[in-house]
């Protein structure tokens, strides 16, 4: 059975078409990522699925319930971790959890026991009775996750769970989410604009761009469907020959993309292409700082399916 | 039932959170006293304001109590804006939290805060020579008036918070609505001293309903029918504004 089904969701805010026909489904117990730059429509999708807002058209089902017809039933079964932390800063970690439990009609000893268990689970037992204002970004985020889990939901929504965290806290969060997914048999819908995060945490990924899902599959499938390898040629800084270099590489590989002073090309075989590219650049007198070749990443997948570079798209969406 | 339970826990949350802000606690206690002492001194030589009989501070005290309750309610939407910004509201809405409970928790919190301030003002007032001529019932009326006045305007303020969602717009609106309502009431001057055309507005000004009830209980201690009538109007206003704020969740949820 599918834990989440979205069918042709459309939603428009004044002059922005936030969702332009989003459809996907997530199997029970699966970790699924919506991957896309800022402004792609990921958070709007999550807000529709968590009953926070309604789509202009289209239908959605979460944990077997229609989000439009029975929002209250959906709310009983989902945990929602908002993009920006939903922690009450002036309450302690424990108080945050107790109130959320009470909203879910929990009470008394079972509630207190559950709260202790969750504090332990996310490693906040020692900080439980401190006011959350003093928590680090990573601690607030882990408290958010615990808040989302207090009523033992079957579906957990994590909207950008590691945005704004430093790399160390992000790594901790990843381990945490992986463990929860395994131990609790949760269905997880995660949104992220970090390619590596989707690659690491999700069993299946849907790439979202401008309100649509452009491609969907396991990270491996997506990468495998891209033939060949990616070659990046970094030019010596400010030698002013970027356009020439782009033209030369394009003549060899056919598809190039420029980012800063790096020319990126997709080639059938990196080992064969590199000497040719370097030779041509050398003939033209263009100095090269570094050359790397790599298997396709989700970055390449994004570029391939949207025709746009992930990083610059992300910047534009801010 | 579920709504009442949730309201209770959310009120506890708010009072607890506020009590953790020492500056807020100090301001809550000190500010009304400053109003009472300051205005009491400023206008004490103008007998026409109070209609003459009795000390001006006795006339003024119920007015300041109501002014304080009214402004407290008017600003309570700021708490809602903070909760919206911190996504606490989103978290509640994605859980089975009652929208009415979210609103009522702000409304009741504003009312309780106003009652605490009322107690402080009455104590300071007693020291300055105020006597509550309505006796125990008079005291009760003053507290109820303060609670209802703060609550009624808290509902209005929280509705604005959900529509505007920005502190700047909230502050501008609260000032634009609040100051005229204050000066179109009998907070500082007796009804007879107000020009005729303003009197017509004063009668339908909810702020004034509270002032009439509280002042009647303090100065006269009779005419309980009028007191009950005015409190009833305030209760209706509180219900209306709370429902208005609950309805404003639609506007908020359309925007996200």
Coordinates of C-alpha atoms in Angstrom, one line a residue:
Chain A
X1 CA 0.0 0.0 0.0
X2 CA 1.1 3.5 -0.6
X3 CA 1.6 5.7 2.4
X4 CA 1.5 8.9 0.4
X5 CA -0.1 9.6 -2.9
X6 CA -0.1 13.0 -4.6
X7 CA -2.2 13.3 -7.8
X8 CA -1.7 16.3 -10.1
X9 CA -1.4 18.9 -7.4
X10 CA -1.6 22.5 -8.6
X11 CA -1.3 25.6 -6.5
X12 CA -0.7 29.2 -7.4
X13 CA 0.3 32.1 -5.1
X14 CA -0.5 35.5 -6.7
X15 CA 2.1 35.5 -9.5
X16 CA 3.9 32.3 -8.8
X17 CA 2.8 28.8 -10.0
X18 CA 4.2 27.0 -7.0
X19 CA 2.8 23.5 -8.0
X20 CA 2.2 22.8 -11.6
X21 CA 1.0 19.2 -11.6
X22 CA 2.9 17.3 -8.9
X23 CA 2.2 13.6 -8.8
X24 CA 4.1 10.9 -7.0
X25 CA 3.6 8.1 -4.5
X26 CA 5.6 6.8 -1.6
X27 CA 5.4 3.2 -0.4
X28 CA 4.8 2.3 3.2
X29 CA 8.1 2.2 5.1
X30 CA 10.0 3.9 2.4
X31 CA 12.3 7.0 2.7
X32 CA 11.5 9.3 -0.2
X33 CA 13.2 12.6 -1.1
X34 CA 11.9 15.5 -3.0
X35 CA 15.0 17.1 -4.3
X36 CA 15.2 20.5 -5.8
X37 CA 16.5 24.1 -5.5
X38 CA 14.8 26.7 -3.4
X39 CA 11.5 27.8 -4.7
X40 CA 10.9 24.5 -6.7
X41 CA 7.7 23.7 -4.8
X42 CA 9.0 21.1 -2.3
X43 CA 7.8 22.9 0.8
X44 CA 4.4 23.7 -0.8
X45 CA 4.0 20.0 -1.6
X46 CA 4.7 19.1 2.0
X47 CA 2.3 21.8 3.3
X48 CA -0.4 20.4 1.2
X49 CA 0.3 16.8 2.4
X50 CA 0.4 17.9 6.0
X51 CA -3.0 19.7 5.7
X52 CA -1.5 23.1 6.4
X53 CA -2.8 24.5 3.1
X54 CA -5.0 23.3 0.3
X55 CA -4.1 22.9 -3.4
X56 CA -6.1 24.7 -6.1
X57 CA -6.7 21.3 -7.7
X58 CA -5.5 17.7 -7.5
X59 CA -5.9 15.2 -4.7
X60 CA -3.6 13.8 -2.1
X61 CA -3.8 10.8 0.3
X62 CA -1.7 10.3 3.4
X63 CA -1.8 7.1 5.5
X64 CA -4.9 6.1 3.5
X65 CA -6.8 9.3 4.3
X66 CA -7.8 12.1 1.9
X67 CA -6.1 15.3 3.1
X68 CA -8.9 17.5 1.9
X69 CA -11.8 15.5 3.1
X70 CA -10.4 14.2 6.5
X71 CA -7.6 16.5 7.6
X72 CA -8.0 15.6 11.2
X73 CA -7.5 11.9 10.5
X74 CA -4.4 12.7 8.6
X75 CA -3.1 14.9 11.4
X76 CA -3.4 12.0 13.9
X77 CA -1.1 9.9 11.8
X78 CA 1.6 12.2 10.6
X79 CA 4.6 13.9 12.2
X80 CA 5.7 17.2 10.7
X81 CA 9.1 18.8 11.0
X82 CA 8.8 22.3 9.5
X83 CA 11.5 23.8 7.3
X84 CA 12.3 26.4 10.0
X85 CA 12.3 24.8 13.4
X86 CA 8.9 24.7 15.1
X87 CA 10.5 24.7 18.6
X88 CA 9.0 27.0 21.2
X89 CA 12.2 28.8 22.3
X90 CA 11.0 29.8 25.7
X91 CA 10.0 26.3 26.8
X92 CA 12.3 23.5 27.7
X93 CA 12.8 20.5 25.5
X94 CA 10.6 18.5 27.8
X95 CA 7.9 21.1 27.9
X96 CA 7.9 21.3 24.1
X97 CA 7.3 17.5 23.9
X98 CA 4.7 17.4 26.7
X99 CA 2.6 20.1 25.0
X100 CA 2.8 18.4 21.6
X101 CA 1.7 15.1 23.2
X102 CA -1.2 16.8 24.9
X103 CA -2.3 18.2 21.6
X104 CA -2.3 14.6 20.4
X105 CA -4.6 13.7 23.4
X106 CA -1.9 11.9 25.3
X107 CA -1.7 12.4 29.1
X108 CA -0.4 11.2 32.4
X109 CA 2.2 8.5 32.9
X110 CA 2.2 7.2 29.3
X111 CA 2.9 10.7 28.0
X112 CA 5.8 11.3 30.5
X113 CA 7.3 7.9 29.7
X114 CA 7.1 8.6 26.0
X115 CA 8.7 12.0 26.4
X116 CA 11.6 10.4 28.4
X117 CA 12.0 7.8 25.7
X118 CA 12.1 10.4 22.9
X119 CA 14.6 12.6 24.7
X120 CA 16.8 9.6 25.1
X121 CA 16.3 8.6 21.4
X122 CA 17.5 12.0 20.1
X123 CA 20.2 12.4 22.7
X124 CA 18.7 15.3 24.5
X125 CA 18.2 13.7 27.9
X126 CA 20.8 15.9 29.6
X127 CA 19.4 19.1 28.1
X128 CA 15.8 18.2 28.6
X129 CA 15.1 20.7 31.3
X130 CA 16.9 23.6 29.8
X131 CA 15.1 26.3 27.8
X132 CA 15.4 25.6 24.1
X133 CA 16.6 29.1 23.4
X134 CA 20.1 28.0 24.5
X135 CA 20.1 24.9 22.3
X136 CA 22.5 24.7 19.3
X137 CA 21.0 24.5 15.8
X138 CA 21.5 20.8 15.8
X139 CA 19.9 20.3 19.1
X140 CA 16.8 22.3 18.1
X141 CA 16.5 20.2 15.0
X142 CA 16.7 17.0 16.9
X143 CA 14.1 18.3 19.3
X144 CA 11.9 19.1 16.2
X145 CA 12.2 15.5 15.1
X146 CA 11.3 14.2 18.6
X147 CA 8.3 16.6 18.6
X148 CA 7.2 15.1 15.3
X149 CA 7.4 11.6 16.7
X150 CA 5.7 12.0 20.0
X151 CA 2.4 10.4 19.0
X152 CA 4.1 7.5 17.1
X153 CA 3.0 8.6 13.6
X154 CA 3.3 6.3 10.7
X155 CA 4.4 9.0 8.3
X156 CA 7.1 11.6 9.1
X157 CA 7.6 14.7 7.0
X158 CA 11.0 16.3 7.2
X159 CA 11.1 19.6 5.4
X160 CA 14.7 20.5 4.8
X161 CA 15.9 18.8 8.0
X162 CA 19.5 20.0 7.8
X163 CA 19.3 23.4 6.2
X164 CA 21.2 25.9 8.3
X165 CA 23.2 23.3 10.2
X166 CA 27.0 23.1 10.2
X167 CA 28.5 20.1 8.5
X168 CA 29.1 18.3 11.8
X169 CA 25.5 18.7 13.0
X170 CA 24.3 17.7 9.5
X171 CA 26.3 14.4 9.7
X172 CA 24.8 13.7 13.1
X173 CA 21.3 14.4 11.8
X174 CA 21.8 12.0 8.9
X175 CA 22.9 9.2 11.2
X176 CA 19.9 10.0 13.4
X177 CA 17.4 10.0 10.5
X178 CA 18.8 6.7 9.1
X179 CA 18.5 5.1 12.5
X180 CA 14.9 6.3 13.0
X181 CA 13.9 5.1 9.6
X182 CA 15.3 1.7 10.3
X183 CA 14.1 1.3 13.9
X184 CA 10.7 2.7 13.7
X185 CA 9.5 1.4 10.3
X186 CA 8.4 4.9 9.4
X187 CA 7.5 6.2 6.0
X188 CA 9.6 9.3 5.6
X189 CA 9.1 12.1 3.1
X190 CA 12.1 14.3 3.1
X191 CA 12.7 17.5 1.2
X192 CA 16.2 18.8 0.6
X193 CA 18.2 20.9 -1.7
X194 CA 21.3 19.0 -0.8
X195 CA 22.0 16.4 -3.4
X196 CA 24.2 14.3 -1.2
X197 CA 21.5 14.3 1.5
X198 CA 18.9 12.8 -0.9
X199 CA 21.6 10.4 -2.2
X200 CA 22.4 9.2 1.3
X201 CA 19.0 9.1 3.1
X202 CA 16.4 8.3 0.4
X203 CA 15.6 5.0 -1.2
X204 CA 13.8 6.9 -4.0
X205 CA 14.3 10.5 -5.2
X206 CA 12.0 12.7 -7.2
X207 CA 13.6 15.8 -8.7
X208 CA 11.4 18.8 -8.5
X209 CA 11.9 21.9 -10.7
X210 CA 9.5 24.8 -11.1
X211 CA 6.5 23.1 -9.6
X212 CA 6.9 19.8 -11.5
X213 CA 8.5 16.5 -10.9
X214 CA 11.0 16.0 -13.7
X215 CA 12.2 12.6 -12.9
X216 CA 11.9 10.0 -10.3
X217 CA 13.7 6.8 -9.3
X218 CA 16.4 5.4 -6.9
X219 CA 19.5 7.5 -6.8
X220 CA 21.3 4.6 -8.5
X221 CA 18.8 4.4 -11.3
X222 CA 18.9 8.1 -11.9
X223 CA 22.6 8.1 -12.2
X224 CA 22.8 4.9 -14.2
X225 CA 20.4 6.3 -16.8
X226 CA 23.0 9.0 -17.5
X227 CA 25.5 7.5 -19.9
X228 CA 29.1 8.2 -19.4
X229 CA 31.1 10.2 -17.1
X230 CA 31.5 13.8 -16.1
X231 CA 34.8 15.6 -16.8
X232 CA 35.6 18.9 -15.0
X233 CA 38.4 21.1 -16.3
X234 CA 39.4 23.9 -14.0
X235 CA 41.2 26.7 -15.8
X236 CA 43.9 28.9 -14.2
X237 CA 42.2 31.8 -12.6
X238 CA 41.4 34.8 -14.7
X239 CA 43.2 33.9 -17.8
X240 CA 40.3 35.3 -19.8
X241 CA 40.0 32.3 -22.1
X242 CA 36.9 30.8 -20.6
X243 CA 34.8 31.2 -23.8
X244 CA 37.6 29.8 -25.9
X245 CA 37.9 26.8 -23.6
X246 CA 34.2 26.2 -23.6
X247 CA 34.1 26.2 -27.4
X248 CA 37.0 23.8 -27.6
X249 CA 35.6 21.4 -25.1
X250 CA 32.2 21.6 -26.7
X251 CA 33.7 20.6 -30.0
X252 CA 35.0 17.4 -28.4
X253 CA 32.1 16.4 -26.1
X254 CA 29.1 18.1 -27.5
X255 CA 27.6 19.0 -24.1
X256 CA 29.3 21.4 -21.8
X257 CA 28.4 23.6 -18.9
X258 CA 30.4 26.4 -17.4
X259 CA 30.4 27.3 -13.7
X260 CA 32.9 29.9 -12.5
X261 CA 36.2 29.0 -14.2
X262 CA 35.3 25.3 -14.4
X263 CA 34.2 23.8 -17.7
X264 CA 32.2 20.6 -17.2
X265 CA 31.5 18.1 -20.0
X266 CA 29.8 14.8 -20.2
X267 CA 31.7 12.2 -22.2
X268 CA 31.2 8.5 -22.9
X269 CA 34.6 7.6 -21.4
X270 CA 36.7 9.9 -19.2
X271 CA 40.0 8.2 -19.6
X272 CA 39.8 8.5 -23.3
X273 CA 38.5 12.1 -23.4
X274 CA 40.8 13.7 -21.0
X275 CA 44.0 13.5 -23.1
X276 CA 42.1 14.8 -26.1
X277 CA 40.6 17.7 -24.2
X278 CA 43.9 18.6 -22.6
X279 CA 45.7 18.4 -25.9
X280 CA 43.3 20.7 -27.6
X281 CA 43.4 23.3 -24.8
X282 CA 47.2 23.1 -24.8
X283 CA 47.3 23.8 -28.5
X284 CA 45.2 26.8 -28.0
X285 CA 47.5 28.0 -25.2
X286 CA 45.0 27.8 -22.4
X287 CA 46.5 26.9 -19.1
X288 CA 44.7 24.2 -17.0
X289 CA 44.8 24.1 -13.2
X290 CA 43.1 20.8 -12.6
X291 CA 41.1 18.0 -14.3
X292 CA 38.8 15.6 -12.6
X293 CA 36.6 12.9 -13.9
X294 CA 33.7 11.4 -11.9
X295 CA 30.8 9.1 -12.2
X296 CA 27.5 11.0 -12.7
X297 CA 26.3 12.6 -9.5
X298 CA 22.7 13.7 -8.7
X299 CA 24.1 17.1 -9.7
X300 CA 24.6 15.8 -13.2
X301 CA 21.2 14.2 -13.1
X302 CA 19.6 17.5 -12.2
X303 CA 21.5 19.3 -14.9
X304 CA 20.5 16.6 -17.4
X305 CA 16.8 16.7 -16.7
X306 CA 16.3 20.4 -16.1
X307 CA 18.9 21.8 -18.4
X308 CA 19.9 24.0 -15.5
X309 CA 22.7 24.0 -13.0
X310 CA 21.6 23.1 -9.5
X311 CA 23.6 25.7 -7.6
X312 CA 22.6 28.7 -9.8
X313 CA 19.0 27.6 -9.8
X314 CA 19.1 27.4 -6.0
X315 CA 20.6 30.8 -5.8
X316 CA 17.9 32.3 -8.1
X317 CA 15.1 30.7 -6.0
X318 CA 16.2 32.4 -2.8
Chain B
X1 CA -14.0 19.5 25.6
X2 CA -10.8 18.8 23.6
X3 CA -10.7 22.5 22.8
X4 CA -11.0 23.5 26.4
X5 CA -8.2 21.1 27.5
X6 CA -5.9 22.3 24.7
X7 CA -6.7 26.0 25.6
X8 CA -5.8 25.2 29.2
X9 CA -2.4 23.7 28.3
X10 CA -1.6 26.5 25.8
X11 CA -2.5 29.2 28.4
X12 CA -0.1 27.5 30.8
X13 CA 2.5 27.5 28.1
X14 CA 2.1 31.2 27.5
X15 CA 2.1 32.3 31.1
X16 CA 5.1 30.1 31.9
X17 CA 7.0 31.5 28.9
X18 CA 6.2 35.1 29.8
X19 CA 7.2 34.5 33.4
X20 CA 10.7 33.5 32.0
X21 CA 11.1 37.0 30.7
X22 CA 12.1 39.1 33.7
X23 CA 11.9 42.4 31.7
X24 CA 8.4 41.6 30.7
X25 CA 7.3 40.8 34.2
X26 CA 8.8 44.1 35.5
X27 CA 7.1 46.1 32.7
X28 CA 3.8 44.4 33.3
X29 CA 3.9 45.5 37.0
X30 CA 5.5 48.9 36.7
X31 CA 3.9 50.4 33.7
X32 CA 0.3 50.6 35.0
X33 CA 1.5 52.2 38.2
X34 CA 3.3 54.8 36.2
X35 CA 0.0 55.6 34.3
X36 CA -2.0 55.9 37.5
X37 CA 0.5 58.1 39.3
X38 CA 1.3 60.2 36.3
X39 CA -2.2 60.9 35.1
X40 CA -3.4 61.2 38.7
X41 CA -0.9 64.1 39.2
X42 CA -1.3 65.6 35.7
X43 CA -5.0 66.1 35.9
X44 CA -5.7 66.4 39.6
X45 CA -6.2 70.2 39.4
X46 CA -8.9 69.9 36.7
X47 CA -12.1 69.1 38.6
X48 CA -14.3 69.3 35.5
X49 CA -12.7 66.1 34.2
X50 CA -14.2 63.9 36.8
X51 CA -17.4 65.7 37.3
X52 CA -16.3 67.2 40.6
X53 CA -17.2 64.8 43.4
X54 CA -14.5 62.7 45.1
X55 CA -10.8 62.6 44.4
X56 CA -9.7 62.5 40.8
X57 CA -7.6 59.4 41.4
X58 CA -10.7 57.5 42.4
X59 CA -12.3 58.5 39.1
X60 CA -9.1 57.8 37.3
X61 CA -8.2 54.3 38.7
X62 CA -11.0 52.3 37.0
X63 CA -10.2 54.2 33.8
X64 CA -6.5 53.3 34.0
X65 CA -7.4 49.7 34.8
X66 CA -9.4 49.6 31.6
X67 CA -6.9 51.5 29.5
X68 CA -4.3 49.0 30.6
X69 CA -6.4 46.0 29.9
X70 CA -7.4 47.4 26.6
X71 CA -3.9 48.0 25.4
X72 CA -2.7 44.7 26.8
X73 CA -5.3 43.0 24.6
X74 CA -4.5 45.2 21.6
X75 CA -0.8 44.1 21.7
X76 CA -1.5 40.4 22.4
X77 CA -1.3 39.6 18.6
X78 CA 2.5 40.2 18.9
X79 CA 2.7 36.8 20.7
X80 CA 0.8 35.2 17.8
X81 CA 3.3 36.8 15.3
X82 CA 6.2 35.4 17.2
X83 CA 4.6 31.9 17.2
X84 CA 3.9 32.2 13.5
X85 CA 7.5 33.2 12.8
X86 CA 8.9 30.4 14.9
X87 CA 6.5 28.0 13.1
X88 CA 5.0 26.9 16.4
X89 CA 1.6 27.6 14.9
X90 CA 2.4 25.5 11.8
X91 CA 3.4 22.6 14.1
X92 CA 0.1 22.9 16.0
X93 CA -1.9 23.1 12.8
X94 CA -0.4 20.0 11.3
X95 CA -1.3 18.3 14.6
X96 CA -4.9 18.0 15.7
X97 CA -4.8 21.3 17.6
X98 CA -8.1 23.3 17.6
X99 CA -7.8 26.7 15.9
X100 CA -10.2 28.1 18.4
X101 CA -8.0 26.8 21.3
X102 CA -4.9 28.5 19.7
X103 CA -6.9 31.8 19.6
X104 CA -8.5 31.4 23.0
X105 CA -5.1 30.7 24.6
X106 CA -4.0 34.2 23.6
X107 CA -7.3 35.7 24.5
X108 CA -7.4 34.1 28.0
X109 CA -3.7 34.9 28.6
X110 CA -4.4 38.6 27.8
X111 CA -7.3 38.5 30.2
X112 CA -5.3 36.9 33.0
X113 CA -2.5 39.4 32.6
X114 CA -4.9 42.2 32.8
X115 CA -6.4 40.8 36.0
X116 CA -2.9 40.6 37.6
X117 CA -2.3 44.2 36.6
X118 CA -5.7 45.2 37.9
X119 CA -4.8 43.8 41.3
X120 CA -1.6 45.8 41.4
X121 CA -3.4 49.0 40.3
X122 CA -6.1 48.5 42.9
X123 CA -3.5 48.1 45.6
X124 CA -1.6 51.2 44.5
X125 CA -5.0 53.0 44.2
X126 CA -5.9 52.1 47.7
X127 CA -2.7 53.7 48.9
X128 CA -3.5 56.8 46.9
X129 CA -7.0 57.1 48.5
X130 CA -9.2 55.1 46.1
X131 CA -12.1 53.3 47.8
X132 CA -14.2 50.6 46.0
X133 CA -17.7 51.7 47.0
X134 CA -19.3 48.6 45.4
X135 CA -17.7 46.4 48.0
X136 CA -16.8 42.8 47.2
X137 CA -19.1 42.7 44.2
X138 CA -17.5 45.9 43.1
X139 CA -14.0 44.3 43.2
X140 CA -15.3 41.4 41.3
X141 CA -16.8 43.6 38.6
X142 CA -13.5 45.5 38.1
X143 CA -11.7 42.2 37.6
X144 CA -14.3 40.9 35.2
X145 CA -14.3 44.1 33.3
X146 CA -10.5 44.1 32.9
X147 CA -10.6 40.4 31.8
X148 CA -13.3 40.9 29.2
X149 CA -11.9 44.1 27.8
X150 CA -8.4 42.6 27.4
X151 CA -9.9 39.4 25.9
X152 CA -12.2 41.2 23.5
X153 CA -9.4 43.2 22.0
X154 CA -7.0 40.3 22.1
X155 CA -9.3 38.4 19.8
X156 CA -9.3 41.4 17.4
X157 CA -5.5 41.8 17.7
X158 CA -4.9 38.1 17.0
X159 CA -7.1 38.2 13.9
X160 CA -5.0 41.1 12.7
X161 CA -1.8 39.1 13.5
X162 CA -3.0 36.3 11.3
X163 CA -3.9 38.6 8.5
X164 CA -0.8 40.8 8.6
X165 CA 1.8 38.4 10.0
X166 CA 4.2 41.2 10.4
X167 CA 5.0 43.2 13.5
X168 CA 5.2 46.5 11.7
X169 CA 1.7 46.3 10.3
X170 CA 0.4 45.1 13.7
X171 CA 2.0 48.0 15.6
X172 CA 0.7 50.6 13.0
X173 CA -2.8 49.2 13.2
X174 CA -2.9 48.9 17.0
X175 CA -1.9 52.5 17.3
X176 CA -4.3 53.7 14.6
X177 CA -7.2 51.9 16.2
X178 CA -6.1 52.0 19.8
X179 CA -5.4 55.7 20.5
X180 CA -8.7 57.0 19.1
X181 CA -10.7 54.4 21.0
X182 CA -8.9 55.5 24.2
X183 CA -9.6 59.2 23.7
X184 CA -13.2 58.4 22.5
X185 CA -13.9 56.9 25.9
X186 CA -14.4 58.1 29.4
X187 CA -11.0 56.8 30.6
X188 CA -9.7 60.3 31.4
X189 CA -12.8 62.5 31.4
X190 CA -16.4 62.1 32.6
X191 CA -19.1 61.6 30.0
X192 CA -20.7 65.0 30.7
X193 CA -17.5 66.7 29.8
X194 CA -17.4 65.1 26.3
X195 CA -18.8 67.1 23.3
X196 CA -22.1 65.8 22.1
X197 CA -21.0 64.3 18.8
X198 CA -18.2 62.3 20.5
X199 CA -20.7 61.1 23.1
X200 CA -22.5 59.2 20.4
X201 CA -19.3 57.4 19.5
X202 CA -18.3 56.9 23.1
X203 CA -21.6 55.0 23.7
X204 CA -20.8 52.3 21.1
X205 CA -17.0 52.2 22.0
X206 CA -16.3 48.8 23.6
X207 CA -13.5 50.3 25.6
X208 CA -16.1 52.5 27.2
X209 CA -18.3 49.6 28.1
X210 CA -15.6 48.3 30.4
X211 CA -14.9 51.8 31.8
X212 CA -18.6 52.3 32.6
X213 CA -18.9 48.9 34.4
X214 CA -15.6 49.3 36.3
X215 CA -16.2 53.0 37.3
X216 CA -19.8 52.4 38.4
X217 CA -18.5 49.5 40.6
X218 CA -15.8 51.7 42.1
X219 CA -17.4 55.1 42.5
X220 CA -21.1 54.5 42.8
X221 CA -21.5 50.9 43.9
X222 CA -25.1 50.9 42.6
X223 CA -26.9 50.5 39.3
X224 CA -25.8 46.9 38.9
X225 CA -28.2 46.4 36.0
X226 CA -26.1 48.9 33.9
X227 CA -22.9 47.1 35.0
X228 CA -24.3 43.7 34.0
X229 CA -25.5 45.1 30.6
X230 CA -22.1 46.6 29.8
X231 CA -20.3 43.4 30.9
X232 CA -22.7 41.4 28.7
X233 CA -21.8 43.6 25.7
X234 CA -18.1 43.0 26.4
X235 CA -18.7 39.2 26.6
X236 CA -20.4 39.3 23.3
X237 CA -17.5 41.3 21.8
X238 CA -15.0 38.8 23.2
X239 CA -16.9 35.9 21.6
X240 CA -17.2 37.8 18.3
X241 CA -13.6 38.8 18.1
X242 CA -12.4 35.3 19.1
X243 CA -14.5 33.8 16.3
X244 CA -13.1 36.4 13.9
X245 CA -9.5 35.4 14.8
X246 CA -10.3 31.8 14.3
X247 CA -11.8 32.6 11.0
X248 CA -8.6 34.5 10.1
X249 CA -6.7 31.1 10.1
X250 CA -8.2 30.7 6.6
X251 CA -6.4 33.8 5.4
X252 CA -3.2 32.6 6.9
X253 CA -3.5 29.0 5.6
X254 CA -4.2 30.3 2.1
X255 CA -1.0 32.3 2.2
X256 CA 1.3 29.4 3.1

